[in-house]
Amino acid sequence: MIESWLGQHWFAVVLAAVYTTFLVAHARLGLKAGKTAAGFFVGGRRLGGAVIGVSFYATFASTNSYVGLAGKSYEYGLPWLTMAVMLVAFCWLSWRVVAPRMRRFAAAWGSLTVPDFLAVRFASDRVRVAAGIVIVFACLLYLIAVFKGAGNLLQVFLGIPYQLAVIVTLGLIVMYTMLGGFVSVVRTDVLQGSLMVVGSILLFYFITSAAGGVGVITELPREPSRAHLVELNGAIPFVVLVGIALAGSLKLLVDPRQVTRFYGLRDERSVRVGIWVAVIGILVIQFCLFPLGLYAHFLLDGVTDTDLVVPMLVNDPAVMPPLVGDFLVIAILAAAMSSLDSVLLVAASVASRDLLRRPGNNAVAGARLGVAGFAIAAAVIALNPPGGIVEITIFSGSLFAVCFVPTILLGLHWRRGNEAAALTAFGVGITVLLGWLLAGLGDIVHEVFPALLASTVSYVAVSLRGASVADPEVARLFEIEGTSPARQ
C-alpha cells in the first residue's frame, strides 16, 4: 500500500524533501544570527522591504486562508468576498499607518516585542504583563486553528488519521522555529510566500475549470436550493458577516505577529518597498481563494464541515492533475508553516521576555524552549479542537482588535494616553466581547463592533482625564513626528 502511494505521489515526496532541506538550511543561518536577543527576536533590524513584505502576507495567509476562509464561501456565498476586499484594504493601512512609526519607535526604544513597545509607551510594567497574557492566549487559539487546517489537509492527502497528521505538522514546525528565530522565519517565508502565490492561482484555475468555468456561478440564482448564496443576507445577516470580516482584517493592523515584522525593517525605503509587495501578495492570494467554496457547489454535495472543502478538491484527480495536487499540498503545508512559525515565535518571545522577564540571552534560551512548549500544547488541543478554523481565528482576531487597536494605533499617533487608559481599554474591551458572546447577541451584531467601540471610547475618555506619559524619550519621538504635546 505504501509503495502504491509513493508511486502515485512521488512528486510530493520530492518537493517535501527539497522543502525540508531548505528549512534546515535556514534554521542553521538563523542559529548564527540569533545568538543575541535582537538577532533572535527581530533579525537585528537589518532586513529589506521586499523580504519583510513577503513575510507579512505569508504570515497572514495560512491554512486559515487556504482551508478555512476559502471553504467558508461554500456556506456564506458571494457576500463572503467582502472579507477579501477588507483584507487588502487593511494590509495597505497597516503599512501606511502602523509600519513607519512602529519601526522608528521600536528601534529608538529597543523594543523587541509588542509588550516591550507598550511598556515604554505607557511607562508601565503592568501594561506589559497584561498585553503579554492577551498575546499568549490569543496566539494559542490561532495555533490550534492552523494545526487543525494542516491536520485536515494531511489527513485527506496521506490517508492517515487526523491525530497523526497533527503530530507530523508539529515535528516539522518545531525544528526550524526553535533554532532559527526571526531570521529563519522570515527567510523561509520568502520561499513559502512564493509557493503560496503560485498555489492560490493553481487552485483557482483548476477548481473553476472543473466546475465549468469562472462564469458558472451565474447559474446559482436559478437553483432554489442555492439562490441564497448570491443574496446579501441569504446565508448570514450581512452585518454579522461584516463583523466577522472586520475582526479578521483588523489583525493586519495590530496582530503582534504582523506588527513585529516592522521591527525588522532596515530603513524608510524598506517601508515603501514592502507595502507594494505585501498588498499585491495579499490581493492575489485572497481573491483566488475566497470564491473557491462557491465553485465547490458544482463539484461537491452535502459538505457539512467547510474546512474539508479544499482538501477534498485537492485530493480529487477529477479536479486536480496528480502532479498539481502534489504541488498544492506542499504549497498549503508551506502556508501552515509560515503562520505557525511566526505565531510560535511571538508567543514564546512574549512569554520568555515579558512574562517570565528573562534578561538578554536568557530570554533567547527561554523563547526556544517556549516554541516547543506552545507547539505541543496547541497540537494536543487541536486533536479535539473547540471549533472550526474560521470561528477560532476570528475570536483570536477579536481579542487582538479590542485590546490593541486603541493602544497601538492611538498609542502611535496620539500623544495622550497612560497606564490607566491602556489597562481600562483591555479590561472593558474583553469584558464587552465575552459578555456579548455569552448573551447570544453575536447573531444580531458581531461582538467585535460593540467591544471595539467600548475599548476605544474608554481609552480616549481615560486619556483625556489623566496626564500623558512624562518620559522625555516618548515626548521626543512625538515631537520628531510633528505631533508635539503642545498640539494635543
Short mmCIF file of C-alpha atoms in Angstrom, two decimals:
data_model
loop_
_atom_site.label_atom_id
_atom_site.label_comp_id
_atom_site.label_asym_id
_atom_site.label_seq_id
_atom_site.Cartn_x
_atom_site.Cartn_y
_atom_site.Cartn_z
CA MET A 1 0.00 0.00 0.00
CA ILE A 2 2.85 2.36 0.87
CA GLU A 3 4.62 1.54 -2.38
CA SER A 4 1.44 2.31 -4.31
CA TRP A 5 1.04 5.67 -2.56
CA LEU A 6 4.68 6.58 -3.18
CA GLY A 7 4.35 5.66 -6.84
CA GLN A 8 1.33 7.92 -7.17
CA HIS A 9 2.67 10.86 -5.17
CA TRP A 10 6.41 10.72 -5.84
CA PHE A 11 6.41 14.40 -6.83
CA ALA A 12 5.05 15.42 -3.43
CA VAL A 13 7.77 13.35 -1.75
CA VAL A 14 10.49 15.06 -3.80
CA LEU A 15 9.05 18.52 -3.10
CA ALA A 16 8.74 17.74 0.60
CA ALA A 17 12.37 16.62 0.73
CA VAL A 18 13.58 19.81 -1.02
CA TYR A 19 11.35 21.95 1.18
CA THR A 20 12.61 20.30 4.38
CA THR A 21 16.22 20.74 3.27
CA PHE A 22 15.51 24.43 2.72
CA LEU A 23 14.03 24.73 6.24
CA VAL A 24 17.07 23.05 7.81
CA ALA A 25 19.48 25.31 5.89
CA HIS A 26 17.73 28.46 7.04
CA ALA A 27 17.49 27.15 10.58
CA ARG A 28 21.30 26.99 10.56
CA LEU A 29 21.55 30.55 9.21
CA GLY A 30 19.09 31.74 11.81
CA LEU A 31 21.02 29.97 14.55
CA LYS A 32 24.09 32.04 13.69
CA ALA A 33 22.14 35.32 13.51
CA GLY A 34 20.13 34.57 16.65
CA LYS A 35 22.93 34.49 19.19
CA THR A 36 21.82 37.84 20.64
CA ALA A 37 18.34 38.85 21.78
CA ALA A 38 17.98 41.46 19.00
CA GLY A 39 19.18 38.93 16.42
CA PHE A 40 16.82 36.17 17.56
CA PHE A 41 13.72 38.33 18.06
CA VAL A 42 13.93 40.93 15.23
CA GLY A 43 16.83 39.89 12.98
CA GLY A 44 18.99 42.78 14.15
CA ARG A 45 16.67 45.25 12.34
CA ARG A 46 18.62 44.77 9.10
CA LEU A 47 16.06 43.26 6.71
CA GLY A 48 14.81 44.83 3.47
CA GLY A 49 11.27 45.75 2.49
CA ALA A 50 10.81 43.04 -0.15
CA VAL A 51 11.70 40.26 2.29
CA ILE A 52 9.53 41.67 5.09
CA GLY A 53 6.68 42.35 2.63
CA VAL A 54 6.62 38.69 1.55
CA SER A 55 6.88 37.58 5.17
CA PHE A 56 3.98 39.89 6.09
CA TYR A 57 1.50 38.35 3.65
CA ALA A 58 2.88 34.82 4.06
CA THR A 59 2.47 35.06 7.82
CA PHE A 60 -1.16 36.11 7.48
CA ALA A 61 -2.26 33.75 4.68
CA SER A 62 -2.06 30.44 6.48
CA THR A 63 -4.27 27.35 6.25
CA ASN A 64 -6.68 29.82 7.77
CA SER A 65 -6.94 31.24 4.24
CA TYR A 66 -6.33 28.15 2.11
CA VAL A 67 -8.58 25.79 4.07
CA GLY A 68 -10.78 27.82 6.42
CA LEU A 69 -11.61 31.06 4.59
CA ALA A 70 -11.62 29.50 1.11
CA GLY A 71 -14.05 26.80 2.17
CA LYS A 72 -16.33 29.17 4.06
CA SER A 73 -17.82 30.63 0.87
CA TYR A 74 -19.44 27.19 0.42
CA GLU A 75 -21.64 28.21 3.36
CA TYR A 76 -21.72 32.04 3.21
CA GLY A 77 -21.79 32.52 -0.56
CA LEU A 78 -20.80 35.53 -2.66
CA PRO A 79 -21.01 38.14 0.16
CA TRP A 80 -18.06 36.35 1.76
CA LEU A 81 -15.81 38.16 -0.75
CA THR A 82 -16.39 41.28 1.38
CA MET A 83 -13.70 39.97 3.68
CA ALA A 84 -11.21 39.62 0.82
CA VAL A 85 -11.73 43.30 -0.04
CA MET A 86 -11.26 44.32 3.59
CA LEU A 87 -8.08 42.25 3.94
CA VAL A 88 -6.43 44.06 1.04
CA ALA A 89 -7.52 47.46 2.38
CA PHE A 90 -6.30 46.75 5.91
CA CYS A 91 -2.99 45.39 4.62
CA TRP A 92 -2.40 48.72 2.87
CA LEU A 93 -3.46 50.64 6.01
CA SER A 94 -1.10 48.62 8.18
CA TRP A 95 1.91 49.56 6.08
CA ARG A 96 0.81 53.19 5.77
CA VAL A 97 -0.40 53.88 9.30
CA VAL A 98 1.47 51.45 11.55
CA ALA A 99 4.73 50.47 9.84
CA PRO A 100 6.62 53.82 9.63
CA ARG A 101 6.12 54.88 13.24
CA MET A 102 6.34 51.39 14.71
CA ARG A 103 9.69 50.86 13.02
CA ARG A 104 11.07 54.16 14.34
CA PHE A 105 9.60 53.92 17.84
CA ALA A 106 10.63 50.28 18.35
CA ALA A 107 14.19 50.97 17.19
CA ALA A 108 14.52 54.09 19.36
CA TRP A 109 13.23 52.29 22.46
CA GLY A 110 14.99 49.00 21.78
CA SER A 111 11.65 47.17 21.71
CA LEU A 112 11.78 43.52 20.70
CA THR A 113 8.15 42.57 21.35
CA VAL A 114 4.77 44.35 21.33
CA PRO A 115 4.57 44.36 25.17
CA ASP A 116 8.09 45.87 25.10
CA PHE A 117 6.77 48.75 23.00
CA LEU A 118 3.63 49.21 25.11
CA ALA A 119 5.61 49.14 28.38
CA VAL A 120 7.70 52.11 27.25
CA ARG A 121 4.85 53.95 25.53
CA PHE A 122 2.69 53.83 28.67
CA ALA A 123 5.55 53.72 31.21
CA SER A 124 4.06 50.64 32.82
CA ASP A 125 5.16 47.09 33.54
CA ARG A 126 1.53 46.26 34.32
CA VAL A 127 0.62 47.08 30.72
CA ARG A 128 3.49 44.84 29.61
CA VAL A 129 2.16 41.90 31.63
CA ALA A 130 -1.48 42.43 30.62
CA ALA A 131 -0.55 42.65 26.94
CA GLY A 132 1.64 39.58 27.29
CA ILE A 133 -1.19 37.49 28.74
CA VAL A 134 -3.58 38.54 25.94
CA ILE A 135 -0.98 37.75 23.26
CA VAL A 136 -0.08 34.33 24.64
CA PHE A 137 -3.74 33.28 24.96
CA ALA A 138 -4.81 34.59 21.53
CA CYS A 139 -1.72 33.09 19.85
CA LEU A 140 -2.53 29.70 21.38
CA LEU A 141 -6.02 29.87 19.87
CA TYR A 142 -4.59 30.73 16.47
CA LEU A 143 -2.08 27.90 16.67
CA ILE A 144 -4.90 25.43 17.33
CA ALA A 145 -6.72 26.62 14.20
CA VAL A 146 -3.64 26.31 11.98
CA PHE A 147 -2.83 22.84 13.32
CA LYS A 148 -6.42 21.86 12.54
CA GLY A 149 -6.10 23.10 8.95
CA ALA A 150 -2.81 21.30 8.37
CA GLY A 151 -4.18 18.18 10.02
CA ASN A 152 -7.26 18.16 7.79
CA LEU A 153 -5.11 18.56 4.69
CA LEU A 154 -2.64 15.78 5.52
CA GLN A 155 -5.44 13.51 6.73
CA VAL A 156 -7.15 13.64 3.34
CA PHE A 157 -3.98 13.63 1.24
CA LEU A 158 -1.96 10.99 3.08
CA GLY A 159 -4.95 8.91 4.13
CA ILE A 160 -3.71 8.89 7.72
CA PRO A 161 -5.62 9.56 10.95
CA TYR A 162 -6.17 13.23 11.75
CA GLN A 163 -4.23 12.87 15.01
CA LEU A 164 -1.13 11.57 13.23
CA ALA A 165 -1.38 14.38 10.67
CA VAL A 166 -1.25 16.95 13.50
CA ILE A 167 1.82 15.24 15.00
CA VAL A 168 3.63 15.32 11.62
CA THR A 169 2.97 19.06 11.38
CA LEU A 170 4.22 19.54 14.93
CA GLY A 171 7.55 17.86 14.20
CA LEU A 172 8.21 19.97 11.11
CA ILE A 173 7.45 23.33 12.65
CA VAL A 174 9.32 22.98 15.94
CA MET A 175 12.58 22.06 14.21
CA TYR A 176 13.42 25.29 12.43
CA THR A 177 11.49 27.85 14.50
CA MET A 178 13.13 26.74 17.73
CA LEU A 179 16.63 27.01 16.26
CA GLY A 180 16.46 29.89 13.82
CA GLY A 181 14.29 32.59 15.38
CA PHE A 182 13.20 35.67 13.41
CA VAL A 183 15.80 35.38 10.63
CA SER A 184 14.92 31.77 9.92
CA VAL A 185 11.20 32.54 9.98
CA VAL A 186 11.46 35.50 7.59
CA ARG A 187 13.84 33.79 5.17
CA THR A 188 11.70 30.66 4.94
CA ASP A 189 8.67 32.90 4.41
CA VAL A 190 10.20 34.05 1.11
CA LEU A 191 10.01 30.52 -0.28
CA GLN A 192 6.71 29.82 1.42
CA GLY A 193 5.19 33.07 0.17
CA SER A 194 6.22 32.28 -3.40
CA LEU A 195 4.70 28.79 -3.15
CA MET A 196 1.52 30.29 -1.73
CA VAL A 197 1.01 32.75 -4.59
CA VAL A 198 1.55 30.08 -7.23
CA GLY A 199 -0.60 27.63 -5.27
CA SER A 200 -3.53 30.03 -4.96
CA ILE A 201 -3.50 30.71 -8.70
CA LEU A 202 -3.39 26.99 -9.49
CA LEU A 203 -6.24 26.28 -7.05
CA PHE A 204 -8.43 28.92 -8.66
CA TYR A 205 -7.65 27.80 -12.22
CA PHE A 206 -8.23 24.09 -11.79
CA ILE A 207 -11.25 24.33 -9.48
CA THR A 208 -13.05 26.86 -11.67
CA SER A 209 -12.20 24.83 -14.78
CA ALA A 210 -13.56 21.63 -13.23
CA ALA A 211 -16.71 23.46 -12.10
CA GLY A 212 -17.47 24.66 -15.64
CA GLY A 213 -15.65 27.98 -15.92
CA VAL A 214 -15.46 31.24 -13.99
CA GLY A 215 -18.93 32.34 -15.11
CA VAL A 216 -20.69 29.20 -13.87
CA ILE A 217 -21.66 30.87 -10.59
CA THR A 218 -24.25 32.89 -12.53
CA GLU A 219 -26.28 29.67 -12.51
CA LEU A 220 -26.63 29.70 -8.70
CA PRO A 221 -29.62 32.14 -8.58
CA ARG A 222 -31.59 29.78 -10.85
CA GLU A 223 -31.41 26.94 -8.35
CA PRO A 224 -33.80 27.42 -5.40
CA SER A 225 -31.60 25.42 -3.02
CA ARG A 226 -28.57 27.61 -3.77
CA ALA A 227 -30.06 31.01 -4.62
CA HIS A 228 -29.32 32.26 -1.08
CA LEU A 229 -25.59 32.09 -1.89
CA VAL A 230 -25.79 35.22 -4.03
CA GLU A 231 -28.11 37.18 -1.73
CA LEU A 232 -26.75 39.83 0.64
CA ASN A 233 -28.46 38.40 3.72
CA GLY A 234 -29.01 34.91 2.35
CA ALA A 235 -26.80 32.63 4.45
CA ILE A 236 -25.95 35.01 7.29
CA PRO A 237 -27.03 38.58 8.19
CA PHE A 238 -24.70 40.89 6.29
CA VAL A 239 -23.97 42.99 9.37
CA VAL A 240 -22.72 39.87 11.15
CA LEU A 241 -20.61 38.91 8.14
CA VAL A 242 -19.06 42.39 8.09
CA GLY A 243 -18.24 41.95 11.78
CA ILE A 244 -16.50 38.66 11.05
CA ALA A 245 -14.60 40.32 8.21
CA LEU A 246 -13.63 43.27 10.42
CA ALA A 247 -12.40 41.03 13.22
CA GLY A 248 -10.26 39.11 10.75
CA SER A 249 -8.96 42.18 8.93
CA LEU A 250 -8.06 44.29 11.96
CA LYS A 251 -5.43 41.70 12.80
CA LEU A 252 -3.37 43.11 9.94
CA LEU A 253 -3.13 46.38 11.87
CA VAL A 254 -2.43 45.15 15.39
CA ASP A 255 -1.74 41.40 15.48
CA PRO A 256 1.71 41.09 17.14
CA ARG A 257 2.92 38.56 14.55
CA GLN A 258 2.20 41.17 11.83
CA VAL A 259 3.36 44.24 13.75
CA THR A 260 6.67 42.71 14.80
CA ARG A 261 7.53 42.29 11.12
CA PHE A 262 8.01 46.07 11.08
CA TYR A 263 10.59 45.83 13.88
CA GLY A 264 12.98 44.10 11.48
CA LEU A 265 12.81 46.75 8.72
CA ARG A 266 16.12 48.40 7.90
CA ASP A 267 15.04 51.93 6.92
CA GLU A 268 12.33 54.18 5.45
CA ARG A 269 12.90 52.95 1.92
CA SER A 270 12.18 49.43 3.10
CA VAL A 271 8.70 50.55 4.17
CA ARG A 272 7.99 51.99 0.72
CA VAL A 273 9.06 48.77 -0.99
CA GLY A 274 7.37 46.46 1.48
CA ILE A 275 3.91 47.98 1.13
CA TRP A 276 3.64 47.03 -2.55
CA VAL A 277 4.97 43.52 -2.07
CA ALA A 278 2.60 42.85 0.84
CA VAL A 279 -0.52 44.34 -0.77
CA ILE A 280 -0.04 42.59 -4.11
CA GLY A 281 0.63 39.27 -2.37
CA ILE A 282 -2.49 39.54 -0.19
CA LEU A 283 -4.62 40.63 -3.15
CA VAL A 284 -3.62 37.72 -5.41
CA ILE A 285 -3.94 35.07 -2.71
CA GLN A 286 -7.24 36.16 -1.18
CA PHE A 287 -9.10 36.85 -4.43
CA CYS A 288 -8.02 33.46 -5.78
CA LEU A 289 -9.06 31.64 -2.61
CA PHE A 290 -12.25 33.27 -1.34
CA PRO A 291 -14.51 32.24 -4.26
CA LEU A 292 -13.46 28.57 -4.18
CA GLY A 293 -16.26 27.46 -1.88
CA LEU A 294 -18.80 28.84 -4.35
CA TYR A 295 -17.37 26.79 -7.21
CA ALA A 296 -17.22 23.76 -4.94
CA HIS A 297 -21.05 23.62 -5.08
CA PHE A 298 -20.69 22.32 -8.64
CA LEU A 299 -18.22 19.64 -7.55
CA LEU A 300 -19.25 18.55 -4.03
CA ASP A 301 -22.61 17.86 -2.42
CA GLY A 302 -23.68 17.82 1.20
CA VAL A 303 -20.48 19.13 2.78
CA THR A 304 -21.09 19.84 6.47
CA ASP A 305 -17.54 20.77 7.54
CA THR A 306 -16.38 23.55 5.21
CA ASP A 307 -12.78 23.07 6.47
CA LEU A 308 -12.73 19.90 4.33
CA VAL A 309 -13.81 21.53 1.03
CA VAL A 310 -10.34 22.44 -0.26
CA PRO A 311 -8.56 19.27 0.99
CA MET A 312 -11.19 17.11 -0.79
CA LEU A 313 -10.87 19.04 -4.05
CA VAL A 314 -7.06 18.98 -3.98
CA ASN A 315 -7.14 15.20 -3.48
CA ASP A 316 -9.71 14.61 -6.26
CA PRO A 317 -7.94 13.54 -9.53
CA ALA A 318 -11.01 14.63 -11.49
CA VAL A 319 -10.33 18.20 -10.30
CA MET A 320 -6.56 18.32 -9.87
CA PRO A 321 -3.99 16.54 -12.07
CA PRO A 322 -1.84 14.39 -9.74
CA LEU A 323 1.33 16.48 -10.09
CA VAL A 324 -0.58 19.71 -9.48
CA GLY A 325 -2.31 18.18 -6.49
CA ASP A 326 1.06 17.15 -5.04
CA PHE A 327 2.41 20.66 -5.52
CA LEU A 328 -0.67 22.20 -3.89
CA VAL A 329 -0.37 20.00 -0.81
CA ILE A 330 3.18 21.24 -0.28
CA ALA A 331 2.11 24.84 -1.00
CA ILE A 332 -0.71 24.69 1.54
CA LEU A 333 1.57 22.98 4.04
CA ALA A 334 4.00 25.86 3.48
CA ALA A 335 1.14 28.25 4.24
CA ALA A 336 0.60 26.47 7.55
CA MET A 337 4.31 26.60 8.35
CA SER A 338 4.56 30.32 7.55
CA SER A 339 1.95 31.17 10.16
CA LEU A 340 2.81 28.54 12.73
CA ASP A 341 6.43 29.66 12.92
CA SER A 342 5.51 33.34 13.30
CA VAL A 343 2.85 32.75 15.95
CA LEU A 344 5.10 30.37 17.87
CA LEU A 345 7.94 32.88 17.82
CA VAL A 346 5.69 35.71 19.05
CA ALA A 347 4.09 33.64 21.83
CA ALA A 348 7.39 32.18 23.02
CA SER A 349 9.20 35.54 22.86
CA VAL A 350 6.50 37.32 24.84
CA ALA A 351 6.31 34.55 27.43
CA SER A 352 10.08 34.49 27.93
CA ARG A 353 10.89 38.20 27.72
CA ASP A 354 7.76 39.91 29.03
CA LEU A 355 6.05 37.45 31.38
CA LEU A 356 8.96 35.46 32.81
CA ARG A 357 11.22 38.53 32.42
CA ARG A 358 14.33 36.61 31.37
CA PRO A 359 17.18 39.05 30.64
CA GLY A 360 19.33 39.19 27.48
CA ASN A 361 20.42 35.87 26.05
CA ASN A 362 18.49 34.02 28.74
CA ALA A 363 15.38 35.31 27.02
CA VAL A 364 16.55 33.63 23.80
CA ALA A 365 17.03 30.29 25.56
CA GLY A 366 13.62 30.64 27.19
CA ALA A 367 11.99 31.50 23.87
CA ARG A 368 13.48 28.42 22.21
CA LEU A 369 12.03 26.21 24.91
CA GLY A 370 8.76 28.14 24.67
CA VAL A 371 8.47 27.38 20.94
CA ALA A 372 8.43 23.65 21.71
CA GLY A 373 6.09 24.09 24.68
CA PHE A 374 3.48 26.18 22.87
CA ALA A 375 3.59 23.95 19.79
CA ILE A 376 2.98 20.82 21.85
CA ALA A 377 0.17 22.46 23.85
CA ALA A 378 -1.59 23.73 20.71
CA ALA A 379 -1.19 20.40 18.91
CA VAL A 380 -2.67 18.49 21.85
CA ILE A 381 -5.72 20.79 21.96
CA ALA A 382 -6.02 20.60 18.16
CA LEU A 383 -6.52 16.84 18.46
CA ASN A 384 -10.01 17.73 19.68
CA PRO A 385 -10.44 21.39 18.61
CA PRO A 386 -13.09 23.60 20.25
CA GLY A 387 -14.47 24.87 16.91
CA GLY A 388 -13.89 25.40 13.20
CA ILE A 389 -10.88 27.20 11.77
CA VAL A 390 -12.71 30.43 10.93
CA GLU A 391 -14.51 30.62 14.28
CA ILE A 392 -11.32 30.11 16.29
CA THR A 393 -9.22 32.57 14.29
CA ILE A 394 -11.94 35.24 14.27
CA PHE A 395 -12.21 35.11 18.07
CA SER A 396 -8.42 35.36 18.31
CA GLY A 397 -8.55 38.37 15.97
CA SER A 398 -11.32 39.96 18.04
CA LEU A 399 -9.17 39.76 21.18
CA PHE A 400 -6.27 41.46 19.41
CA ALA A 401 -8.58 44.12 17.97
CA VAL A 402 -10.29 45.20 21.20
CA CYS A 403 -7.01 45.31 23.13
CA PHE A 404 -4.55 46.71 20.60
CA VAL A 405 -6.47 48.95 18.19
CA PRO A 406 -6.68 51.68 20.88
CA THR A 407 -3.29 51.06 22.50
CA ILE A 408 -1.20 50.54 19.37
CA LEU A 409 -2.95 52.76 16.81
CA LEU A 410 -3.75 55.65 19.14
CA GLY A 411 -0.57 54.98 21.08
CA LEU A 412 1.46 55.61 17.92
CA HIS A 413 -0.45 58.65 16.66
CA TRP A 414 -1.79 60.47 19.75
CA ARG A 415 0.46 61.88 22.46
CA ARG A 416 -2.18 61.48 25.15
CA GLY A 417 -2.55 58.12 26.86
CA ASN A 418 -1.23 56.50 30.04
CA GLU A 419 -1.20 53.28 32.03
CA ALA A 420 -4.76 53.68 33.26
CA ALA A 421 -6.08 54.27 29.73
CA ALA A 422 -4.36 51.18 28.34
CA LEU A 423 -5.44 48.87 31.17
CA THR A 424 -9.00 50.21 31.04
CA ALA A 425 -9.19 49.58 27.30
CA PHE A 426 -8.01 45.99 27.83
CA GLY A 427 -10.50 45.32 30.63
CA VAL A 428 -13.52 46.98 29.06
CA GLY A 429 -12.89 45.52 25.60
CA ILE A 430 -12.52 41.93 26.81
CA THR A 431 -15.50 42.22 29.17
CA VAL A 432 -17.83 43.51 26.45
CA LEU A 433 -16.53 40.94 23.94
CA LEU A 434 -17.19 37.99 26.25
CA GLY A 435 -20.44 39.44 27.59
CA TRP A 436 -21.84 39.96 24.11
CA LEU A 437 -20.98 36.37 23.19
CA LEU A 438 -22.44 34.88 26.38
CA ALA A 439 -25.63 36.89 25.91
CA GLY A 440 -26.05 35.31 22.48
CA LEU A 441 -26.13 38.65 20.70
CA GLY A 442 -23.49 37.71 18.12
CA ASP A 443 -26.19 36.58 15.67
CA ILE A 444 -27.59 40.12 15.61
CA VAL A 445 -24.41 42.25 15.60
CA HIS A 446 -20.95 40.70 15.64
CA GLU A 447 -19.32 41.09 19.05
CA VAL A 448 -16.25 42.91 17.69
CA PHE A 449 -18.30 46.08 16.95
CA PRO A 450 -19.56 46.85 20.50
CA ALA A 451 -16.35 45.58 22.12
CA LEU A 452 -14.06 47.67 19.91
CA LEU A 453 -16.24 50.74 20.36
CA ALA A 454 -16.24 50.30 24.15
CA SER A 455 -12.48 49.77 24.41
CA THR A 456 -11.67 52.76 22.18
CA VAL A 457 -14.09 55.14 23.92
CA SER A 458 -12.80 54.09 27.34
CA TYR A 459 -9.20 54.61 26.22
CA VAL A 460 -9.94 58.11 24.92
CA ALA A 461 -12.00 59.07 27.96
CA VAL A 462 -9.39 57.99 30.50
CA SER A 463 -6.58 59.55 28.43
CA LEU A 464 -8.33 62.93 28.37
CA ARG A 465 -8.83 62.90 32.13
CA GLY A 466 -5.27 61.87 33.00
CA ALA A 467 -1.80 63.18 32.32
CA SER A 468 0.27 61.97 29.41
CA VAL A 469 3.34 59.83 29.99
CA ALA A 470 6.15 62.09 31.24
CA ASP A 471 9.03 60.05 29.81
CA PRO A 472 11.14 62.53 27.76
CA GLU A 473 12.03 59.82 25.21
CA VAL A 474 8.34 59.31 24.44
CA ALA A 475 7.79 63.06 24.11
CA ARG A 476 10.87 63.45 21.91
CA LEU A 477 9.68 60.91 19.36
CA PHE A 478 6.25 62.51 19.09
CA GLU A 479 7.88 65.89 18.55
CA ILE A 480 10.07 64.42 15.80
CA GLU A 481 6.93 63.04 14.16
CA GLY A 482 5.40 66.53 14.17
CA THR A 483 2.97 65.71 16.97
CA SER A 484 4.26 67.68 19.89
CA PRO A 485 2.42 67.69 23.25
CA ALA A 486 1.51 71.35 22.78
CA ARG A 487 -0.79 70.41 19.91
CA GLN A 488 -2.78 67.89 21.96
#
